Amino acid sequence: MASSVLWSILIATPLALGYTNPRSISIPEDYDVLQYVDPLIGSSNGGNVFAGASLPYGMAKAVADTDSVNNQGGFAYDGSNITGFSSLHDSGTGGQPSLGNFPIFPYVSCKDDDVNGCVYPKKLRKTRYDPGSVSASPGYFALTMASGIQVDMTVSHHASLFRFRFPADRETKPLILLDLSDLSDTRQDNGTIDVDADTGRMVGHARFLPSFGSGSYTPYFCVDFRSVSGVRDNGIFVNSRASTDVRNCSPIIRSGLTGLGYTQGGSNADVVLADAYLKGISDGIDWQTGYSAVQKDAEEEPYDWSNEGRGGLDSWKSLNYIPVEDFDYKGFGTMTRSISRTLEYSYDDFTIAQMARGLGKMDDAEQYEATSRFWQNLFRDDQASFINGTDTGFKGFFQPKYLNGTWGYQVCPHDLISMRVSTQTIQLIHTDPSSFAPHDMAALITRLGGPSQFIRRLDYLHDTGITYIGNEPSFLTVFQYHYGSRPGKSTSRAHFYVPKYFNANPTGLPGNDDSGAMGSFVAMTMMGLFPNPGQNVYLISAPFFESVRIASPLTGRTATIRAVNFDPEYKNIYIQSATLDGKPYSKNWVGHDFFTDGRELVLVLGRNESHWVTGKEDLPPSLSTRGALFD
């Protein structure tokens, strides 16, 4: 007979969340923005997004788990096998999958109606699903397993509700399994589980490893279920055997260790905090404490700087760069990435300087502005680059230095077409790290030979395929033409990458989403205002829509971008002129007040690149030119 089982899973871990309610924004009552949301975008082709049921700021994230090589978000829409259904997931990460803890798995029946007649190990129980049955919308996910079991799920902030509907065309004697595992099978103890013989409630916990970090973490679960036909029995299983006589399992090891994520280069939480400060987010935030936190990153080396803060601070302060093969006895971490760390520490210090200036700490601001120039100490003006032995004609690249000040050598980015290997940069191998000085592009362009040469280098990066748009360090390079007085070329590049590499399909992301990075890139690109993170700067390009309206949750005001001569075929993509609040506007960027003040930007478009805002006074601010950012 057919039967239905409802499961409610609550998984709790130590958690501290805080948020403030934005001011009310008036929208039509019948407007449903969720109708345009497709959670399956990026669920295959390495997008690694979480495609399941969740709520904003929700902890419970319910979805089917697969055995795909791209199962970092649990479910991959690529025809792989279902291994279970679980409630904790990341979205869009790379590397080894994490979470997917305590999956449940339904069986139509066991052979001879014996609990040992079902196959329990994950690699053996896995099963196909019907690709045409997959359905996903905000807060909901469903599919049908090859066994005929229809599974759908929804969530609250801390609980998941799973519904299993078993086939009606055959006799069913269902069994539901709960597995003390995760996506990567990293459990570090025996785990613990207790089953209530009367109600069937299951509670327990286990200790697991993070995917990109150190230490471990211990999630907890509580499972209740309901069935129209009642619960016949319950118990536990171990490996491939089960028993209804045993209902608890105590762990050999218990631990409350907290897992910590690795840093990749700088202490880049500094940039995030500075960005929020500069954009006026203040409700419930003690910015003096926030400033103390970022200043501590810059001044105090932690024992384990692979997880937080910065390493090599003695060398940073005495040599004014991070040397390759550094001598650092005060802490430990990844002793490579000297170029990435130097560049990122420089930018981190710049963002700290902005916070200091805003808080009236002028001595600190001058100090960190000075250290933010240290990126120049690893720039080697005479360094050439070659492809298969042929000189590209470009000179000037970042290179490592030793403690004694002599130069080391790293394969230049242009050479990486044939050799994408690097020990002194991380992530930046997918673009040219010699384009990274986002706070002082004027100084960088001068070091690279001037605007024309800078434009040539950007063209080379994009035209030869060195730039991989599926990774975050490449994002800003699309719009750096603004700093070389060629904002039209930024727009042209944007229209090359969108929609060629970004579209509304499961394969619609060119790389792993990294918790929303790819989606943010395409959203801001199509809006026509791309941020330089950590600064009060948005670079103006032609939007992909005739009109864009953005309501500020801080002020309730609505900013508007309008495109005159908008062409849905995207032939008119070059800005000819602009007005801001009805007055001629001669800069290729705006500040965050555009959103909070509810201003109107009108862009007149045409088919040819124009001379709109090509003068030095029109460019975004740079530290060395002391632009409007520093007023």
XYZ file of C-alpha atoms in Angstrom:
631
model
C 0.000 0.000 0.000
C 1.070 3.601 -0.451
C 2.343 5.448 2.569
C 3.663 8.897 3.342
C 6.293 9.903 5.856
C 6.944 13.457 7.027
C 10.285 14.226 8.633
C 11.253 17.386 10.479
C 14.965 17.760 11.097
C 16.471 20.352 13.406
C 20.251 20.573 13.284
C 21.791 22.963 15.783
C 25.350 24.234 16.061
C 26.763 27.068 18.166
C 25.498 30.143 16.350
C 25.549 33.908 16.755
C 23.551 35.937 14.246
C 22.551 39.566 14.309
C 20.751 41.800 11.852
C 18.690 44.944 11.773
C 15.400 45.308 9.989
C 15.609 47.668 6.999
C 13.134 50.482 6.718
C 9.943 49.652 4.950
C 10.087 49.962 1.165
C 6.817 50.441 -0.685
C 6.202 47.911 -3.470
C 2.976 46.809 -5.181
C 1.119 44.168 -3.198
C 0.797 41.855 -6.205
C 4.490 42.028 -7.135
C 6.233 38.687 -6.574
C 9.960 38.976 -7.207
C 10.438 35.311 -6.295
C 8.840 34.249 -9.579
C 12.076 35.260 -11.298
C 14.380 33.241 -9.032
C 15.715 29.945 -10.386
C 17.863 28.159 -7.758
C 19.083 25.685 -10.401
C 21.208 28.302 -12.210
C 24.803 27.191 -11.698
C 23.883 23.750 -10.360
C 26.045 22.023 -12.984
C 29.223 22.788 -14.945
C 31.131 23.527 -11.737
C 28.912 26.370 -10.504
C 28.496 24.366 -7.279
C 25.551 26.454 -6.086
C 23.179 25.298 -3.382
C 19.992 24.585 -5.342
C 17.744 23.488 -2.498
C 15.282 24.989 -0.030
C 16.448 27.818 2.218
C 15.389 31.160 3.676
C 17.351 34.427 3.883
C 19.778 34.146 6.814
C 18.490 30.611 7.355
C 20.662 27.878 8.798
C 18.636 24.977 7.406
C 19.453 24.300 3.743
C 17.674 21.163 2.559
C 18.510 19.410 -0.700
C 19.323 16.049 -2.255
C 22.997 15.089 -2.003
C 24.741 13.513 -4.985
C 28.007 11.710 -5.648
C 29.023 14.213 -8.333
C 32.572 15.585 -8.389
C 30.821 18.974 -8.209
C 28.647 18.298 -5.150
C 29.987 21.142 -2.987
C 26.416 22.455 -2.725
C 25.011 18.960 -2.172
C 22.987 18.619 -5.374
C 24.567 18.717 -8.827
C 22.193 18.697 -11.794
C 24.430 16.485 -13.905
C 22.848 13.040 -13.809
C 24.879 11.826 -10.835
C 23.454 9.573 -8.116
C 21.453 10.483 -5.021
C 23.175 9.428 -1.780
C 20.798 11.066 0.697
C 18.957 14.227 1.737
C 20.473 16.591 4.296
C 20.064 20.039 5.830
C 23.460 21.751 6.136
C 25.204 23.003 2.990
C 27.612 25.539 1.553
C 26.929 27.267 -1.744
C 29.341 27.653 -4.615
C 32.564 26.734 -2.864
C 35.515 25.064 -4.541
C 37.831 22.397 -3.210
C 36.660 19.455 -1.147
C 32.949 19.469 -0.246
C 31.941 20.028 3.357
C 28.717 19.744 5.359
C 25.867 17.575 4.069
C 25.797 16.180 7.607
C 23.402 13.465 8.767
C 21.791 12.554 5.427
C 18.560 10.583 5.425
C 17.767 8.006 2.759
C 14.417 6.311 2.014
C 13.893 2.708 0.885
C 10.652 1.407 -0.629
C 11.217 -1.831 1.287
C 13.942 -4.223 2.405
C 14.363 -7.754 1.079
C 12.136 -10.192 2.979
C 10.981 -7.245 5.100
C 14.184 -7.661 7.130
C 16.187 -4.597 8.216
C 19.319 -6.440 7.097
C 17.791 -6.815 3.656
C 18.524 -3.166 2.798
C 21.904 -1.942 1.561
C 23.240 0.809 3.844
C 26.767 1.943 2.792
C 26.622 5.198 0.844
C 28.504 3.926 -2.198
C 26.160 0.948 -2.516
C 22.793 2.546 -1.684
C 23.181 5.447 -4.140
C 20.481 5.651 -6.792
C 19.526 7.578 -9.902
C 16.802 10.194 -10.094
C 14.501 11.391 -12.858
C 16.094 14.592 -14.278
C 12.709 15.768 -15.521
C 11.254 15.602 -12.020
C 13.618 18.158 -10.488
C 11.780 21.253 -9.280
C 13.319 24.163 -7.388
C 11.982 27.516 -6.266
C 12.772 29.747 -3.292
C 12.198 27.674 -0.165
C 11.314 24.466 -2.037
C 13.053 21.529 -3.754
C 11.703 18.258 -5.159
C 12.634 15.271 -7.295
C 11.639 11.654 -7.912
C 14.113 8.877 -7.190
C 14.604 5.934 -9.557
C 12.824 3.786 -6.961
C 9.674 5.829 -7.568
C 9.832 7.669 -4.232
C 8.762 11.298 -4.651
C 10.703 13.587 -2.322
C 10.050 17.249 -1.657
C 11.236 19.571 1.068
C 10.946 23.019 2.566
C 12.511 24.793 5.538
C 12.200 27.260 8.366
C 15.290 29.099 9.588
C 16.461 26.201 11.744
C 14.487 23.145 10.600
C 13.892 21.151 7.425
C 10.673 19.363 6.512
C 11.064 16.376 4.171
C 8.117 14.539 2.621
C 8.542 11.063 1.150
C 5.686 9.723 -0.985
C 6.118 6.068 -1.794
C 4.851 4.365 -4.986
C 1.136 3.560 -5.010
C 1.415 0.812 -7.633
C 3.173 -1.734 -5.424
C 3.327 -2.977 -1.863
C 5.657 -0.840 0.228
C 7.178 -1.385 3.642
C 9.351 1.720 3.875
C 12.545 2.138 5.832
C 14.146 5.529 6.503
C 17.875 5.641 7.203
C 19.775 8.404 9.015
C 23.520 8.303 8.412
C 26.137 9.850 10.748
C 28.233 11.045 7.809
C 28.819 14.123 5.646
C 29.519 14.748 1.957
C 33.230 13.946 2.225
C 33.022 11.286 4.966
C 35.186 13.286 7.384
C 33.609 12.170 10.676
C 36.269 12.140 13.406
C 34.523 10.136 16.142
C 31.968 7.363 16.472
C 29.254 9.957 16.825
C 26.305 9.507 19.118
C 22.654 8.723 18.479
C 19.704 7.947 20.720
C 16.400 6.641 19.381
C 13.201 6.922 21.402
C 11.540 3.508 21.214
C 8.037 4.975 21.544
C 8.124 8.067 19.327
C 11.057 7.228 17.081
C 12.686 10.611 17.771
C 16.402 10.535 16.982
C 18.924 12.897 18.566
C 22.693 12.933 18.373
C 25.827 14.608 17.132
C 29.208 13.906 15.552
C 32.481 15.701 14.877
C 33.596 16.580 11.330
C 36.368 18.405 9.468
C 35.873 21.639 7.503
C 36.679 21.648 3.797
C 39.082 24.604 3.824
C 40.372 25.222 7.303
C 41.715 23.696 10.474
C 40.185 22.188 13.585
C 36.796 20.510 13.549
C 33.151 21.269 14.238
C 30.321 19.415 15.973
C 26.769 19.745 14.608
C 23.752 18.320 16.449
C 20.517 16.886 15.103
C 17.007 16.145 16.280
C 14.700 14.134 14.004
C 10.949 13.695 14.405
C 8.673 11.975 11.924
C 5.037 11.281 11.183
C 3.447 8.562 9.066
C -0.191 7.922 8.185
C 0.446 4.211 8.732
C 2.404 4.585 11.954
C 5.930 3.524 12.860
C 6.545 -0.207 13.091
C 10.010 -0.253 14.636
C 13.318 1.557 14.935
C 16.951 0.958 15.816
C 20.459 1.650 14.549
C 22.794 0.401 11.832
C 26.590 0.065 11.716
C 28.295 -0.277 8.336
C 26.166 -2.855 6.481
C 24.271 -4.383 9.423
C 21.263 -3.147 11.411
C 19.418 -4.009 14.617
C 16.058 -3.071 16.121
C 17.251 -4.211 19.549
C 19.823 -1.420 19.999
C 18.694 2.201 20.071
C 21.691 4.194 21.163
C 25.329 4.578 20.319
C 27.753 6.553 22.475
C 30.887 8.119 21.026
C 34.424 7.094 21.869
C 35.599 10.709 21.489
C 33.704 13.906 22.180
C 34.981 17.320 21.211
C 33.795 20.891 21.084
C 36.574 22.218 18.860
C 35.703 25.021 16.496
C 36.756 24.801 12.862
C 38.515 27.822 11.384
C 38.674 28.685 7.698
C 42.006 29.359 6.020
C 43.012 32.773 4.746
C 44.303 32.860 1.178
C 46.356 36.031 1.104
C 45.583 39.114 3.142
C 43.363 39.827 6.127
C 40.574 40.693 3.742
C 37.830 40.964 6.328
C 39.382 44.433 6.701
C 38.056 45.263 3.228
C 34.574 43.991 4.072
C 34.355 46.047 7.266
C 35.698 49.169 5.578
C 33.242 48.750 2.717
C 30.321 48.610 5.149
C 31.635 51.610 7.092
C 32.121 53.752 3.985
C 28.606 52.985 2.785
C 26.937 54.199 5.941
C 25.852 50.965 7.604
C 25.714 51.969 11.252
C 22.628 50.587 13.016
C 23.735 48.360 15.875
C 27.426 48.563 14.933
C 30.169 49.860 17.222
C 32.633 51.123 14.628
C 35.281 51.957 17.221
C 35.378 48.256 18.077
C 35.320 47.408 14.375
C 38.291 49.675 13.795
C 40.187 48.084 16.682
C 39.657 44.702 15.027
C 41.090 45.701 11.645
C 43.952 47.585 13.279
C 44.815 44.451 15.246
C 45.095 42.594 11.930
C 47.670 45.127 10.780
C 49.705 45.282 13.985
C 49.572 41.964 15.872
C 50.659 38.665 14.363
C 48.590 35.724 15.640
C 50.190 32.399 16.440
C 48.310 30.685 13.587
C 47.995 33.257 10.820
C 46.879 30.672 8.292
C 43.402 31.120 9.812
C 43.259 34.788 10.784
C 45.194 38.018 10.679
C 48.550 38.350 8.948
C 51.940 36.687 9.109
C 55.421 38.042 8.555
C 54.645 41.377 10.187
C 58.253 41.888 11.324
C 59.401 41.714 7.706
C 56.438 43.808 6.577
C 57.403 46.605 8.953
C 61.172 46.429 8.450
C 61.492 45.508 4.756
C 58.160 46.948 3.580
C 57.238 43.757 1.714
C 56.685 40.072 2.464
C 59.816 38.191 1.368
C 59.899 34.778 -0.213
C 61.383 32.264 2.256
C 60.654 34.650 5.107
C 62.101 34.116 8.597
C 59.034 34.242 10.825
C 59.410 32.663 14.258
C 56.405 34.333 15.889
C 53.679 32.382 14.143
C 53.037 29.835 11.459
C 51.113 29.695 8.210
C 51.590 29.095 4.504
C 55.108 30.402 3.878
C 54.515 31.086 0.188
C 52.270 33.605 -1.583
C 54.669 36.451 -0.829
C 53.423 38.497 -3.800
C 49.738 37.977 -3.029
C 50.285 38.805 0.618
C 52.241 41.965 -0.173
C 49.608 43.209 -2.621
C 46.698 42.323 -0.368
C 48.252 43.654 2.838
C 48.783 46.919 0.958
C 45.154 47.137 -0.042
C 43.981 46.019 3.399
C 45.964 48.890 4.915
C 44.403 51.331 2.478
C 40.912 50.324 3.572
C 41.966 50.665 7.225
C 43.230 54.166 6.407
C 39.809 55.097 5.052
C 38.124 53.948 8.246
C 40.694 55.836 10.319
C 40.117 59.037 8.357
C 36.364 58.752 8.771
C 36.723 58.185 12.519
C 39.001 61.204 12.900
C 42.169 59.169 13.527
C 44.314 61.213 11.163
C 47.714 59.938 12.341
C 46.566 56.367 11.763
C 45.174 57.312 8.364
C 48.514 58.724 7.229
C 50.383 55.699 8.600
C 48.229 53.158 6.766
C 48.142 55.200 3.580
C 51.944 55.047 3.638
C 52.035 51.268 4.135
C 49.389 50.840 1.437
C 52.089 51.905 -1.038
C 54.293 48.905 -0.199
C 52.943 47.000 -3.228
C 55.405 48.996 -5.322
C 58.349 47.324 -3.588
C 57.739 44.063 -5.466
C 57.207 45.684 -8.862
C 60.154 44.983 -11.138
C 60.149 47.498 -13.979
C 62.515 45.585 -16.279
C 60.853 42.170 -15.964
C 59.872 40.866 -19.409
C 57.432 38.073 -20.274
C 57.560 35.367 -22.908
C 55.190 32.888 -24.536
C 56.899 29.770 -25.831
C 60.136 31.717 -25.952
C 58.673 34.728 -27.767
C 58.864 38.106 -26.043
C 55.370 39.578 -25.615
C 56.796 43.096 -25.622
C 55.443 43.892 -22.166
C 57.712 44.842 -19.291
C 57.032 45.440 -15.637
C 55.663 42.661 -13.429
C 55.492 41.781 -9.759
C 58.301 39.471 -8.697
C 59.269 37.971 -5.327
C 62.133 39.296 -3.234
C 64.290 37.569 -0.669
C 65.106 38.790 2.829
C 68.356 40.335 1.573
C 66.523 42.417 -1.037
C 67.596 40.429 -4.097
C 65.011 39.473 -6.676
C 63.566 36.012 -7.015
C 61.632 34.848 -10.056
C 58.078 33.731 -10.655
C 56.663 32.766 -14.028
C 54.992 35.887 -15.395
C 51.222 35.774 -15.951
C 51.615 36.007 -19.722
C 53.688 32.819 -19.586
C 50.894 31.114 -17.676
C 49.040 30.382 -20.900
C 51.150 27.241 -21.037
C 52.099 26.977 -17.354
C 49.503 27.921 -14.745
C 51.769 27.252 -11.784
C 52.660 29.693 -9.053
C 53.830 29.578 -5.461
C 54.024 33.300 -4.722
C 50.497 34.215 -5.836
C 47.168 32.566 -5.103
C 43.964 32.996 -7.131
C 45.759 35.695 -9.153
C 47.134 33.056 -11.525
C 43.838 33.435 -13.419
C 44.649 37.033 -14.282
C 47.654 39.357 -14.178
C 48.553 40.330 -10.590
C 50.353 43.293 -12.127
C 46.910 44.852 -12.583
C 46.147 44.717 -8.849
C 46.493 48.031 -7.049
C 42.808 48.976 -6.879
C 43.424 51.907 -4.531
C 46.096 53.556 -6.680
C 45.485 52.708 -10.297
C 47.064 56.008 -11.348
C 50.419 54.972 -9.850
C 50.145 51.473 -11.295
C 49.360 52.771 -14.781
C 52.399 55.043 -14.593
C 54.606 52.079 -13.625
C 53.177 50.080 -16.534
C 54.105 52.731 -19.089
C 51.086 55.032 -19.208
C 47.410 54.720 -20.205
C 47.943 53.469 -23.765
C 50.298 50.705 -22.672
C 47.960 49.830 -19.799
C 45.041 49.457 -22.234
C 47.190 47.225 -24.455
C 47.997 44.980 -21.497
C 44.349 44.706 -20.492
C 43.429 43.836 -24.080
C 46.144 41.183 -24.116
C 44.835 39.626 -20.908
C 41.296 39.350 -22.233
C 41.999 38.602 -25.896
C 44.452 35.754 -25.262
C 42.339 34.001 -22.636
C 44.709 34.599 -19.725
C 41.811 36.136 -17.847
C 39.491 33.446 -16.498
C 36.186 35.116 -15.711
C 35.154 32.168 -13.532
C 37.310 33.422 -10.646
C 36.936 36.600 -8.607
C 40.349 38.243 -9.220
C 39.366 38.673 -12.872
C 36.214 40.665 -12.166
C 37.731 44.115 -11.740
C 39.938 43.724 -14.833
C 36.785 43.926 -16.962
C 36.222 47.495 -15.735
C 39.774 48.757 -15.227
C 39.620 50.438 -18.629
C 37.834 53.215 -16.724
C 41.161 54.118 -15.100
C 42.819 54.368 -18.509
C 40.189 56.829 -19.840
C 38.441 54.137 -21.927
C 35.159 53.345 -20.105
C 33.640 52.262 -23.419
C 36.041 49.331 -23.558
C 34.828 48.235 -20.117
C 31.295 48.108 -21.495
C 32.474 46.181 -24.546
C 34.221 43.598 -22.365
C 31.157 43.290 -20.140
C 29.006 42.494 -23.169
C 31.526 39.880 -24.259
C 31.411 37.971 -20.974
C 27.650 38.380 -20.488
C 25.839 36.351 -21.783
C 28.601 34.173 -23.289
C 29.697 32.902 -19.880
C 26.678 33.845 -17.749
C 23.134 32.727 -18.541
C 19.940 31.505 -16.862
C 20.596 27.762 -17.169
C 22.015 25.115 -14.824
C 25.291 25.546 -16.752
C 25.016 29.332 -16.519
C 28.034 30.111 -14.325
C 31.631 29.877 -15.610
C 33.106 28.909 -12.233
C 32.127 28.013 -8.693
C 29.804 30.654 -7.305
C 31.703 31.143 -4.025
C 28.582 31.974 -2.007
C 27.251 34.467 -4.532
C 30.337 35.983 -6.162
C 29.413 35.004 -9.733
C 25.824 36.129 -9.267
C 26.976 39.435 -7.793
C 29.314 40.032 -10.721
C 26.623 39.525 -13.326
C 24.021 41.527 -11.353
C 26.242 44.593 -10.902
C 27.550 44.312 -14.471
C 24.042 44.244 -15.929
C 22.966 47.080 -13.636
C 25.731 49.260 -15.091
C 27.365 50.206 -11.778
C 30.280 47.978 -10.816
C 31.854 48.479 -7.368
C 35.522 48.703 -6.555
C 35.193 46.802 -3.242
C 36.405 48.582 -0.135
C 35.933 52.000 -1.721
C 33.071 54.419 -2.175
C 33.315 53.961 -5.936
C 30.963 52.462 -8.537
C 32.206 52.416 -12.140
C 29.559 53.494 -14.674
C 28.902 51.408 -17.776
C 25.892 50.986 -20.043
C 23.205 48.912 -18.302
C 21.682 45.824 -19.897
C 18.197 47.244 -19.265
C 16.359 50.349 -20.382
C 15.710 51.309 -16.786
C 16.980 50.081 -13.428
C 15.557 51.143 -10.059
C 17.267 50.308 -6.760
C 15.578 50.936 -3.408
C 17.938 51.666 -0.514
C 17.117 49.691 2.644
C 18.919 52.394 4.661
C 16.887 55.392 3.515
C 13.915 53.971 1.616
C 14.801 56.160 -1.373
C 14.967 54.785 -4.898
C 17.858 55.406 -7.275
C 17.225 55.197 -11.011
C 19.428 54.484 -14.024
C 17.852 55.219 -17.419
C 19.323 54.394 -20.812
C 18.278 56.695 -23.664
C 18.483 55.038 -27.109
C 18.475 51.659 -25.395
C 18.817 48.845 -27.900
C 17.642 45.339 -26.869
C 19.984 43.926 -29.526
C 22.857 45.561 -27.611
C 24.360 47.462 -30.503
C 24.026 50.812 -28.722
C 26.305 50.010 -25.791
C 28.561 53.065 -25.641
C 27.785 56.035 -23.403
C 27.743 59.312 -25.348
C 26.763 61.636 -22.497
C 25.257 61.535 -19.024
C 23.258 63.610 -16.580
C 22.965 63.187 -12.824
C 19.769 64.608 -11.347
C 19.238 66.541 -14.565
C 22.695 68.157 -14.698
C 25.521 67.179 -17.093
C 27.761 64.610 -15.440
C 31.399 64.305 -16.438
C 32.795 61.477 -14.300
C 32.832 57.764 -15.077
C 31.963 56.782 -11.509
C 29.523 57.602 -8.721
C 29.597 57.156 -4.950
C 27.269 55.215 -2.692
C 25.204 58.344 -2.057
C 23.723 57.687 -5.508
C 21.737 54.885 -3.859
C 21.069 56.356 -0.427
C 19.987 59.759 -1.794
C 17.811 58.201 -4.495
C 19.472 60.009 -7.403
C 18.800 59.640 -11.138
C 21.505 58.833 -13.688
C 20.509 59.205 -17.349
C 22.868 57.735 -19.946
C 22.592 58.512 -23.663
C 23.829 55.506 -25.658
C 25.226 55.110 -29.164
C 26.933 52.546 -31.389
C 30.443 53.975 -31.283
C 32.863 54.608 -28.460
C 32.789 58.303 -27.601
C 34.972 60.806 -25.789
C 32.663 60.841 -22.768
C 34.684 61.322 -19.565
C 38.139 60.645 -20.956
C 39.978 63.445 -19.141
C 42.096 62.898 -16.037
C 39.639 64.872 -13.936
C 36.887 62.399 -14.884
C 38.694 59.275 -13.666
C 37.961 57.368 -10.467
C 40.070 58.468 -7.487
C 43.542 57.099 -6.786
C 45.684 57.485 -3.685
C 48.564 59.156 -5.521
C 46.332 61.737 -7.197
C 44.367 62.491 -4.008
C 41.000 62.416 -5.771
C 37.547 63.100 -4.379
C 37.701 59.915 -2.338
C 40.118 61.640 0.030
C 38.362 64.989 0.408
